[in-house]
Amino acid sequence: MAETLSIRPSKRRRVSPIGETADGSNGNDSKIQKQFFKTAANWNLEQSYEERSRKGKKKDARKAAAEAGRLPSRTAAGTWTVKEDDAASVASDSEWFEGEDNEDAEPKKAEEAAPEEPQIPVKEQIRRAQEELAKVATQLNEDPEEYPGAFKAMSRIGDSQIMAIKKICMVTQMTVYKDVIPGYRIRPSTEEAGEKLSKEVRRLRTYEQALVTGYQGYIKKLAYFAASPSTETSTRGQPISTIAINCACTLVNSVPHFNFRGDLLRILVKKLSTRKVDADFVKCRETLETLFKEDEEGNASMEAVSLLSKMMRAKEYRVDESVLNTFLHLRLLGEFAGKASQDRADRPTDGYNGKKLKQKKQFRTKKERKLMKEQKEAEKVMAHADAAVSHEEREKMQSETLKMVFATYFRVLKERVPHLMGAVLEGLAQYAHLINQDFFGDLLEALKQLIRYSEMPEEENEDEQMAEDGDEEEVIRDTSRESLLCTITAFALLEGQDAHNARTDLHLDLSYFITHLYRGLLPLSVNPDLELGAKSLHLSDPNDESAGNRKDTRINVQTTTVLLMRCLSGVLLPPWNIRSVPPLRLAAFTKQLMTMALQLPEKSCQAMLGLLGEVVHTHNRKVNALWNTEERKMDGTFKPLAETVEGTNPFATTIWEGELLKKHYCPKVREQLKTMEKELKSL
């Protein structure tokens, strides 16, 4: 019986994820998600990437080289490199040849492919700059403390390369600074590191610091542009140097009290150092004259005079004469009451030799002294708060200014600079009442030397001028005018003194000036320019070759006749002692002046007869004999051309010129002569 074997089939097992239920859902999903979110917060992917090993780079390079069929080679530095295959980079020979030709063209194509910035037209840039400047200026005018950074914004606009924008910005800045600058000088802040300040004070200090910084930078730009040469044509407007000088002049006259005044004055003085007189030169000179007239404190005038004197000395006085004449506009000419010289200055409160005059001590009680002390302290605080310059400080500044003016005058006088002699003599004649008595001797000696120099022959004068400087332009001096100014200055020195015995104390001898004046009367009577001032207009001789070289260097408007009348008044009618004139001098001058009146023009003749009328009225008994033939001396003859006044013998003649003047064509001359004769008969 055959046994049959029955094989039991194997049991098939179902493969499914752990935890899967019968309905196909996974029960552990929620747990896995919770575990994932719990550990993900502690992951640091960047740190794990940073800590990953980098040692497989060389092997990867070798493997890549092997795959490409190339072997790497070791360099001298120990690194592995793979040589690139040229064939792999170039598809064919034609492309390789074309690549060599186009190597230089590829960078150019790249540059051309880059987008270019659009260029803004110049007119559009100017318009935008104007709008921006108007916006900034409006902000500063409305509330300058709110916008302290606007000063830098205006300065940045002026840094443009377009000249028109620079000019507009320069004028706009000048207008803004003129309006916003306060009425006081800003001092550097002295606050400490830990000092607490209020919000208003800190805001004000920030604004003041921004204002001073911007103003300083603006003045530096003005100085740079004022010194730059003007290369622009007239069709493009004013050159930038002219605009810079005009802005500086406006600021000097508008805000002379503010910071950096010295820098502004240096711009003006530098322009005045040139010999070329143009519109900018005249503008700078008129600005300084206005400053001298309106400066009440005296500090700005002293600084300007100091800069001018240093500049003239450095230039060896090769400056225009009008620069020296700016000293005649100083306020101290009519306000200062002291005396000065080139070395020292005596204040009006001082006595002789600078010693203070003793004052009588007034008795006061203890209570009055205490009250006066408190009052002085209160006045001192108020003066400091108002920033007012006291009377003593102003006198001190004026005395220092006067000392510098005299030092400049005396130095020019000693060096005898030809084109400045007239200006120096006119200045000394006006400042004579302020000159110290100790310097009279040296000054009179310098005036005598100048008169001797004017009496030298013309050939010797020309040789000396050629020897001094042959490159400069020829300066034609009016020696007769300079001699009259020397005489006026000499008598003004004596007239300006207080005491009647000043001449005896100082032993001043003015006979040299009197003799020179007498000898020059007849030549002056035939001078064609007698009634013309230094700046009067008159036609020059067309045949005179030197007429074209004559320069208008005088600013004095007084004619030669006026100067002559001033000299004669000082000699014949001295105010300090009118009765001290000797009869011989009166008779000699009276006779010579009557002879001179026959040749004088109409106006000058009237002035001369008016002066003689005063002489006759004052010294009637001393000169009455000249009109009476019976009282004429019979010893000797009259010598009108004598070397001295005493040697003329005037009483040996009579005044017969009056008979001719009675027939003068001018009715006023005839009337004046009749009045003078009535004065003689009445006494």
XYZ file of C-alpha atoms in Angstrom:
683
model
C 0.000 0.000 0.000
C 1.604 2.875 -1.130
C 2.056 5.550 1.299
C 1.172 8.922 0.106
C 3.060 11.903 1.544
C 1.009 15.089 1.943
C 3.046 18.341 1.893
C 1.540 21.128 3.963
C 1.677 24.459 2.099
C 3.761 27.270 3.743
C 1.900 30.056 5.509
C 2.160 33.426 3.783
C 2.836 36.344 6.094
C 1.588 39.814 5.502
C 4.305 42.484 5.464
C 3.029 45.784 6.864
C 4.510 48.689 8.832
C 4.677 48.334 12.535
C 1.681 49.617 14.318
C -0.550 49.698 11.244
C -4.052 48.860 12.146
C -6.546 46.957 10.167
C -8.031 49.968 8.599
C -4.596 51.065 7.247
C -3.871 53.875 9.656
C -0.571 54.269 11.477
C -0.934 54.791 15.208
C 2.606 56.040 15.769
C 2.396 59.052 13.389
C 1.394 61.438 16.112
C 4.250 60.309 18.336
C 6.810 60.681 15.546
C 5.656 64.161 14.703
C 5.834 65.215 18.327
C 9.351 63.799 18.617
C 10.410 65.569 15.368
C 9.172 68.960 16.458
C 10.751 68.492 19.893
C 14.238 67.802 18.547
C 14.120 70.217 15.539
C 14.354 73.248 17.818
C 17.808 72.097 18.972
C 19.222 71.549 15.479
C 22.108 73.815 14.262
C 22.547 73.166 10.568
C 25.141 75.886 9.996
C 27.365 74.604 12.797
C 27.163 70.993 11.566
C 28.070 72.133 8.040
C 30.995 74.142 9.393
C 32.324 71.104 11.303
C 32.106 68.817 8.248
C 35.494 67.466 7.018
C 37.057 69.004 3.869
C 39.897 66.532 3.294
C 38.351 64.923 0.237
C 38.970 67.820 -2.186
C 42.343 66.585 -3.457
C 41.013 63.079 -3.991
C 38.019 64.434 -5.851
C 40.333 66.463 -8.102
C 42.468 63.425 -8.833
C 39.375 61.362 -9.542
C 38.006 63.991 -11.935
C 41.348 64.204 -13.704
C 41.496 60.477 -14.101
C 37.983 60.423 -15.526
C 38.976 63.101 -18.034
C 42.029 61.059 -19.086
C 44.569 63.496 -17.631
C 46.904 63.010 -14.750
C 47.556 65.681 -12.156
C 51.033 67.036 -11.583
C 52.608 68.306 -8.366
C 53.831 71.907 -8.339
C 56.839 73.345 -6.497
C 54.522 74.513 -3.734
C 53.326 70.964 -3.187
C 49.830 71.326 -4.634
C 48.232 69.234 -7.397
C 47.159 70.884 -10.671
C 45.582 69.556 -13.875
C 46.535 71.048 -17.251
C 43.554 72.171 -19.249
C 43.014 70.771 -22.700
C 42.874 73.432 -25.365
C 41.033 71.079 -27.708
C 38.243 70.689 -25.213
C 37.716 74.408 -24.980
C 37.846 75.075 -28.743
C 35.524 73.199 -31.072
C 37.566 73.697 -34.303
C 40.650 75.482 -35.715
C 38.552 78.210 -37.270
C 37.065 79.049 -33.928
C 40.557 79.045 -32.367
C 41.869 81.534 -34.966
C 38.812 83.713 -34.670
C 39.223 83.682 -30.898
C 42.679 85.261 -31.132
C 41.384 88.071 -33.340
C 38.437 88.844 -31.091
C 40.279 88.888 -27.719
C 40.590 92.670 -27.736
C 37.102 93.222 -29.088
C 35.339 91.321 -26.311
C 36.087 93.854 -23.484
C 34.987 96.711 -25.732
C 31.736 94.939 -26.505
C 31.221 94.379 -22.784
C 31.756 98.050 -22.059
C 29.425 99.070 -24.850
C 26.829 96.667 -23.623
C 26.851 98.303 -20.150
C 24.066 100.913 -19.799
C 25.296 104.534 -19.865
C 24.044 107.107 -17.384
C 21.927 109.793 -19.016
C 23.677 113.196 -19.148
C 21.641 116.076 -17.720
C 21.838 119.331 -19.731
C 23.660 122.259 -18.161
C 20.561 124.439 -18.109
C 18.639 121.730 -16.278
C 21.438 121.404 -13.691
C 21.427 125.172 -13.138
C 17.657 125.161 -12.711
C 17.812 122.342 -10.175
C 20.601 124.107 -8.263
C 18.557 127.309 -8.141
C 15.536 125.449 -6.782
C 17.628 123.676 -4.162
C 19.330 126.899 -3.079
C 15.981 128.671 -2.852
C 14.616 125.858 -0.694
C 17.595 125.877 1.681
C 17.670 129.679 1.906
C 13.952 129.778 2.735
C 14.434 127.269 5.541
C 17.289 129.283 7.030
C 15.393 132.543 6.823
C 12.295 131.089 8.506
C 13.975 129.252 11.399
C 17.769 128.940 11.140
C 18.146 127.072 14.453
C 15.898 124.301 13.163
C 18.163 123.518 10.179
C 21.821 123.699 11.276
C 22.848 121.309 8.510
C 21.606 123.638 5.778
C 24.913 125.547 5.745
C 26.774 122.420 4.641
C 24.061 121.691 2.079
C 24.590 125.087 0.451
C 28.345 124.554 0.422
C 27.948 121.173 -1.312
C 25.842 122.740 -4.051
C 28.654 125.205 -4.727
C 31.135 122.358 -5.325
C 29.705 121.850 -8.808
C 31.982 122.035 -11.846
C 29.619 124.452 -13.595
C 30.799 128.037 -13.155
C 27.281 129.494 -13.208
C 26.233 127.332 -10.251
C 29.320 128.441 -8.292
C 28.462 132.104 -8.839
C 24.814 131.660 -7.874
C 25.738 129.693 -4.773
C 28.325 132.288 -3.719
C 25.854 135.174 -3.904
C 23.124 133.139 -2.184
C 25.436 132.235 0.698
C 26.421 135.868 1.122
C 22.776 136.938 1.346
C 21.896 134.175 3.799
C 24.867 134.808 6.093
C 24.186 138.544 6.076
C 20.640 137.868 7.294
C 21.222 135.114 9.868
C 24.455 136.337 11.498
C 23.628 137.591 15.010
C 24.634 140.960 16.398
C 27.365 139.507 18.614
C 30.621 137.644 18.166
C 30.374 133.890 18.780
C 33.004 132.676 21.209
C 34.220 129.052 21.461
C 32.151 126.980 23.886
C 33.697 126.305 27.304
C 31.348 123.562 28.439
C 32.831 120.640 30.357
C 32.356 116.960 29.544
C 29.818 116.240 32.272
C 28.002 119.544 32.160
C 24.240 119.321 31.809
C 22.592 121.753 29.442
C 18.974 122.459 28.732
C 17.452 121.556 25.407
C 17.258 125.181 24.243
C 20.868 125.937 25.158
C 22.153 122.798 23.448
C 20.121 123.605 20.348
C 21.485 127.141 20.252
C 25.084 125.992 20.649
C 24.690 123.413 17.899
C 23.347 126.091 15.573
C 26.133 128.547 16.440
C 28.804 125.900 15.855
C 27.296 125.024 12.462
C 27.077 128.728 11.558
C 30.711 129.456 12.438
C 31.977 126.345 10.636
C 30.001 127.083 7.466
C 30.959 130.772 7.519
C 34.643 129.925 7.844
C 34.504 127.575 4.875
C 32.653 130.185 2.832
C 35.282 132.857 3.533
C 38.038 130.445 2.490
C 36.242 129.959 -0.820
C 35.948 133.736 -1.243
C 39.683 134.144 -0.668
C 40.459 131.407 -3.196
C 38.186 132.768 -5.928
C 39.201 136.405 -5.303
C 42.838 135.512 -5.971
C 42.043 133.474 -9.099
C 42.748 135.177 -12.444
C 39.719 136.383 -14.382
C 39.814 134.450 -17.663
C 36.124 134.724 -18.554
C 34.910 136.993 -21.280
C 32.449 139.804 -20.786
C 29.762 137.909 -22.703
C 29.558 135.349 -19.920
C 28.970 137.895 -17.191
C 31.225 139.064 -14.422
C 34.263 136.927 -13.598
C 34.101 134.906 -10.428
C 36.916 136.945 -8.848
C 34.808 140.108 -9.130
C 31.807 138.380 -7.547
C 33.966 137.076 -4.689
C 35.384 140.555 -4.003
C 31.903 142.106 -4.073
C 30.645 139.499 -1.586
C 33.615 140.157 0.723
C 33.039 143.930 0.577
C 29.351 143.498 1.398
C 30.124 141.337 4.423
C 32.758 143.772 5.716
C 30.257 146.633 5.692
C 27.292 144.545 6.941
C 28.801 142.359 9.699
C 32.182 143.850 10.710
C 31.693 142.642 14.306
C 31.434 138.921 13.509
C 34.077 136.208 13.461
C 36.790 135.965 10.783
C 36.766 139.699 10.092
C 40.530 139.603 9.599
C 40.209 137.075 6.767
C 37.752 139.344 4.960
C 40.015 142.365 5.399
C 42.970 140.406 3.987
C 41.007 139.802 0.785
C 40.497 143.566 0.383
C 44.062 144.508 1.331
C 45.487 141.966 -1.093
C 43.530 143.569 -3.914
C 44.718 147.054 -2.870
C 48.347 145.897 -3.029
C 48.250 145.974 -6.840
C 49.104 149.076 -8.847
C 46.313 148.402 -11.341
C 43.292 150.547 -10.506
C 40.135 148.856 -11.789
C 36.541 148.523 -10.619
C 37.423 145.870 -8.009
C 40.217 148.073 -6.649
C 37.863 151.044 -6.265
C 35.234 148.823 -4.615
C 37.723 147.592 -1.998
C 39.002 151.115 -1.310
C 35.500 152.548 -0.875
C 34.615 149.655 1.451
C 37.536 150.459 3.749
C 36.646 154.162 3.706
C 33.082 153.310 4.737
C 34.394 151.024 7.479
C 36.632 153.797 8.846
C 33.742 156.277 8.893
C 31.170 153.997 10.543
C 33.377 152.117 13.014
C 32.363 153.387 16.445
C 34.333 150.897 18.533
C 37.649 151.307 16.726
C 38.677 147.650 16.771
C 37.933 146.980 13.104
C 39.683 150.199 12.034
C 42.783 149.314 14.031
C 42.933 145.863 12.420
C 42.487 147.302 8.909
C 45.141 149.999 9.436
C 47.550 147.367 10.755
C 47.053 145.188 7.665
C 47.434 148.191 5.322
C 50.631 149.409 6.973
C 52.192 145.932 6.889
C 51.209 145.480 3.257
C 52.683 148.847 2.194
C 55.893 148.162 4.054
C 56.216 144.713 2.453
C 55.594 146.224 -0.996
C 58.186 148.965 -0.266
C 55.389 151.533 -0.683
C 54.865 150.707 -4.359
C 51.126 151.170 -3.992
C 48.605 153.573 -5.390
C 48.315 156.935 -3.648
C 44.604 156.503 -2.971
C 45.397 153.588 -0.619
C 47.348 155.938 1.656
C 44.553 158.504 1.515
C 42.124 156.056 3.135
C 43.669 157.092 6.479
C 41.995 160.502 6.099
C 38.566 158.870 6.660
C 39.288 157.562 10.168
C 36.884 158.674 12.878
C 39.740 159.446 15.255
C 40.612 162.464 13.098
C 37.687 164.303 14.676
C 37.132 162.312 17.884
C 40.556 161.594 19.370
C 41.847 164.302 21.714
C 45.298 162.941 22.575
C 48.733 163.222 21.007
C 50.803 160.555 19.287
C 53.932 159.843 17.269
C 55.368 156.808 15.553
C 56.739 155.431 18.854
C 54.108 156.184 21.500
C 50.710 157.759 22.061
C 49.558 159.964 24.951
C 45.924 159.529 25.957
C 43.863 162.654 26.629
C 43.589 161.725 30.290
C 47.376 161.685 30.556
C 49.630 164.628 31.198
C 52.874 165.474 29.524
C 55.240 162.530 28.902
C 52.360 160.109 29.473
C 51.994 160.745 33.216
C 48.506 160.851 34.687
C 47.317 164.147 35.997
C 46.643 164.216 39.721
C 43.042 164.696 40.678
C 41.849 166.251 43.890
C 40.583 163.568 46.244
C 36.967 164.011 47.228
C 35.811 163.120 50.731
C 33.191 160.374 50.958
C 31.711 158.510 53.880
C 31.999 154.773 54.329
C 28.423 154.263 53.211
C 28.967 156.354 50.058
C 32.136 154.440 49.192
C 30.327 151.114 49.583
C 27.415 152.320 47.451
C 29.794 153.596 44.739
C 31.654 150.281 44.696
C 28.407 148.344 44.205
C 27.343 150.744 41.472
C 30.631 150.277 39.598
C 30.283 146.492 39.775
C 26.739 146.693 38.426
C 27.842 148.943 35.571
C 30.667 146.564 34.748
C 28.263 143.616 34.544
C 25.840 145.552 32.372
C 28.604 146.679 30.025
C 29.816 143.108 29.689
C 26.300 141.865 28.981
C 25.718 144.491 26.321
C 29.163 143.852 24.769
C 29.743 147.582 24.696
C 33.226 149.028 24.299
C 34.041 151.462 27.055
C 35.329 154.944 26.415
C 38.787 154.052 27.724
C 39.071 151.012 25.463
C 38.059 153.023 22.429
C 40.649 155.695 23.224
C 43.284 153.008 23.596
C 42.418 151.513 20.212
C 42.394 154.937 18.564
C 45.780 155.812 20.045
C 47.276 152.572 18.690
C 45.713 153.264 15.291
C 47.092 156.807 15.261
C 50.547 155.514 16.127
C 50.504 153.141 13.140
C 49.285 155.939 10.819
C 52.112 158.249 11.891
C 54.677 155.465 11.565
C 53.580 154.957 7.946
C 53.633 158.702 7.191
C 57.071 159.279 8.723
C 58.585 156.267 6.964
C 57.347 157.472 3.561
C 58.583 160.978 4.365
C 62.088 159.762 5.186
C 62.330 157.512 2.141
C 60.895 160.281 -0.100
C 58.730 158.024 -2.235
C 57.928 160.329 -5.196
C 54.327 159.346 -5.953
C 53.270 159.342 -2.271
C 54.708 162.670 -1.103
C 51.545 164.643 -1.831
C 49.346 162.177 0.061
C 51.688 162.104 3.066
C 51.865 165.898 3.300
C 48.099 166.261 3.026
C 47.668 163.629 5.725
C 50.190 165.261 8.069
C 48.524 168.652 7.548
C 45.192 167.204 8.719
C 46.689 165.139 11.563
C 49.011 167.934 12.731
C 46.954 168.718 15.844
C 47.408 165.101 16.996
C 51.205 164.921 16.680
C 53.251 164.677 19.861
C 55.507 167.650 20.656
C 58.557 165.433 21.151
C 58.572 164.611 17.464
C 58.301 168.166 16.144
C 62.034 168.622 15.560
C 62.456 165.492 13.418
C 59.297 166.200 11.449
C 60.225 169.817 10.667
C 63.671 168.729 9.563
C 62.122 166.186 7.194
C 59.849 168.895 5.771
C 62.836 171.204 5.207
C 64.690 168.468 3.358
C 61.668 167.920 1.152
C 61.535 171.621 0.256
C 65.255 171.591 -0.556
C 64.662 168.552 -2.720
C 61.915 170.401 -4.615
C 64.278 173.362 -5.203
C 66.909 171.169 -6.835
C 67.355 171.437 -10.620
C 65.079 169.204 -12.662
C 67.980 167.285 -14.183
C 69.253 166.177 -10.784
C 65.747 165.119 -9.721
C 65.324 163.048 -12.863
C 68.707 161.388 -12.328
C 67.763 160.422 -8.770
C 64.409 159.031 -9.852
C 66.033 156.996 -12.612
C 68.597 155.658 -10.162
C 65.943 154.642 -7.644
C 63.767 152.637 -9.989
C 63.925 152.848 -13.732
C 61.280 150.200 -14.408
C 58.335 152.040 -12.854
C 56.178 154.519 -14.665
C 57.283 158.116 -14.615
C 55.599 160.178 -11.894
C 55.422 163.926 -12.497
C 55.511 165.750 -9.170
C 53.907 169.109 -8.504
C 56.732 170.654 -6.456
C 54.922 173.945 -5.861
C 51.951 172.094 -4.375
C 54.222 169.965 -2.188
C 56.046 173.072 -0.913
C 52.743 174.685 0.068
C 51.691 171.519 1.861
C 54.997 171.462 3.768
C 54.401 175.039 4.937
C 50.800 174.278 5.931
C 51.957 171.241 7.925
C 54.653 173.232 9.723
C 52.247 175.954 10.835
C 49.493 173.446 11.634
C 51.877 171.733 14.079
C 52.248 174.964 16.026
C 48.574 175.868 15.691
C 47.415 172.565 17.133
C 49.231 173.011 20.459
C 47.478 174.176 23.586
C 49.924 176.553 25.193
C 50.828 180.002 23.863
C 54.448 179.427 24.783
C 54.740 176.169 22.862
C 57.022 177.795 20.299
C 59.384 179.098 22.981
C 59.372 175.821 24.898
C 60.103 173.779 21.768
C 62.340 176.405 20.131
C 60.651 175.995 16.746
C 62.093 178.137 13.967
C 59.652 178.544 11.078
C 61.577 181.320 9.293
C 62.789 178.882 6.648
C 59.213 178.095 5.593
C 58.259 181.806 5.616
C 61.192 182.735 3.392
C 60.466 179.922 0.961
C 56.810 180.962 0.760
C 57.726 184.590 0.024
C 60.117 183.623 -2.738
C 57.510 181.447 -4.417
C 54.707 184.025 -4.605
C 55.614 185.568 -7.959
C 56.093 182.216 -9.770
C 52.713 181.067 -8.411
C 50.967 184.156 -9.807
C 51.676 183.018 -13.383
C 50.850 179.340 -12.773
C 48.154 178.293 -15.333
C 46.811 175.585 -12.983
C 46.385 177.937 -10.041
C 42.611 177.484 -9.833
C 42.645 173.789 -10.709
C 42.583 171.102 -8.067
C 44.610 167.945 -8.064
C 41.777 166.070 -9.834
C 40.469 168.926 -11.983
C 39.906 168.167 -15.635
C 41.809 170.234 -18.142
C 43.057 169.717 -21.649
C 46.677 168.776 -22.029
C 49.070 170.255 -24.506
C 48.978 168.098 -27.682
C 52.618 168.958 -28.392
C 53.754 167.905 -24.920
C 54.974 164.316 -25.080
C 55.022 163.983 -21.312
C 51.353 164.963 -20.982
C 50.230 161.436 -21.775
C 52.262 160.070 -18.881
C 50.723 162.417 -16.315
C 48.808 160.359 -13.812
C 45.846 161.524 -11.784
C 47.194 160.475 -8.389
C 45.719 163.163 -6.125
C 42.419 162.919 -4.355
C 42.592 166.302 -2.644
C 39.986 168.642 -4.114
C 41.603 171.832 -2.785
C 43.012 174.072 -5.475
C 46.455 175.635 -5.336
C 44.836 178.977 -4.489
C 43.173 177.498 -1.416
C 46.482 176.028 -0.246
C 48.166 179.387 -0.766
C 45.472 181.165 1.295
C 45.980 178.683 4.117
C 49.728 179.306 4.112
C 49.337 183.097 4.105
C 46.788 182.960 6.924
C 49.215 180.992 9.057
C 52.052 183.451 8.363
C 50.191 186.787 8.569
C 47.273 185.928 10.879
C 48.523 183.243 13.309
C 45.738 182.239 15.707
C 48.048 181.507 18.655
C 49.434 185.075 18.827
C 48.057 187.367 16.161
C 49.911 190.452 17.435
C 53.354 188.865 17.285
C 53.892 189.314 13.512
C 56.706 191.852 12.871
C 55.884 194.951 10.719
C 58.645 194.182 8.223
C 57.153 190.801 7.374
C 53.649 192.271 7.086
C 54.787 195.065 4.761
C 56.867 192.767 2.525
C 54.040 190.241 2.082
C 51.402 192.950 1.566
C 53.408 194.607 -1.217
C 54.155 191.260 -2.880
C 50.522 190.110 -2.690
C 49.243 193.330 -4.284
C 51.695 192.837 -7.142
C 50.628 189.220 -7.396
C 46.929 190.218 -7.613
C 47.539 191.926 -10.974
C 48.263 188.559 -12.628
C 45.770 186.361 -10.796
C 42.510 185.080 -12.322
C 39.210 186.549 -11.191
C 38.370 184.116 -8.366
C 41.906 184.031 -7.019
C 42.128 187.841 -7.109
C 38.950 188.110 -5.025
C 40.339 185.659 -2.479
C 43.634 187.547 -2.311
C 41.969 190.927 -1.737
C 39.760 189.382 0.931
C 42.840 188.159 2.804
C 44.534 191.558 2.461
C 41.394 193.217 3.837
C 41.692 191.094 7.011
C 45.390 191.960 7.285
C 44.633 195.679 6.956
C 41.850 195.427 9.533
C 44.083 193.589 12.026
C 47.432 195.327 11.410
C 46.298 198.764 10.195
C 48.990 200.818 11.877
C 51.781 198.488 10.749
C 50.963 198.601 7.015
C 49.296 202.033 6.710
C 52.554 203.631 5.573
C 52.517 201.602 2.328
C 49.527 203.589 1.057
C 51.023 207.007 2.010
C 53.781 208.371 -0.190
C 54.831 210.955 2.377
C 55.827 208.263 4.869
C 58.025 206.392 2.413
C 61.649 205.851 3.488
C 64.299 207.443 1.303
C 67.148 205.107 2.256
C 67.609 202.348 -0.319
C 65.259 200.740 -2.802
C 62.686 197.981 -2.672
C 64.092 194.529 -3.586
C 61.212 192.138 -4.315
C 63.579 189.321 -5.376
C 65.733 189.346 -2.245
C 66.788 186.049 -0.660
C 65.202 186.909 2.703
C 62.117 188.826 3.785
C 64.190 191.199 5.899
C 66.328 192.177 2.898
C 63.422 193.400 0.740
C 63.187 196.886 2.347
C 59.383 197.164 1.751
C 58.933 200.607 3.351
C 61.063 202.162 0.586
C 58.137 201.789 -1.838
C 54.389 202.337 -2.017
C 51.440 200.230 -3.150
C 50.582 201.644 -6.565
C 48.880 198.434 -7.762
C 45.600 199.612 -6.256
C 45.196 202.250 -8.979
C 45.334 199.563 -11.640
C 42.976 197.262 -9.772
C 40.384 200.053 -9.671
C 40.038 199.529 -13.426
C 39.665 195.746 -13.155
C 37.033 194.215 -15.425
C 35.385 192.359 -12.498
C 32.993 194.517 -10.412
C 33.576 192.437 -7.282
C 37.318 193.083 -7.398
C 36.699 196.831 -7.636
C 34.254 196.727 -4.711
C 36.691 194.803 -2.506
C 39.443 197.299 -3.249
C 37.189 200.244 -2.286
C 36.254 198.493 0.973
C 39.906 197.984 1.852
C 40.761 201.652 1.177
C 37.846 202.796 3.373
C 39.245 200.610 6.147
C 42.582 202.392 5.812
C 41.056 205.882 5.939
C 38.809 205.134 8.914
C 41.705 204.374 11.250
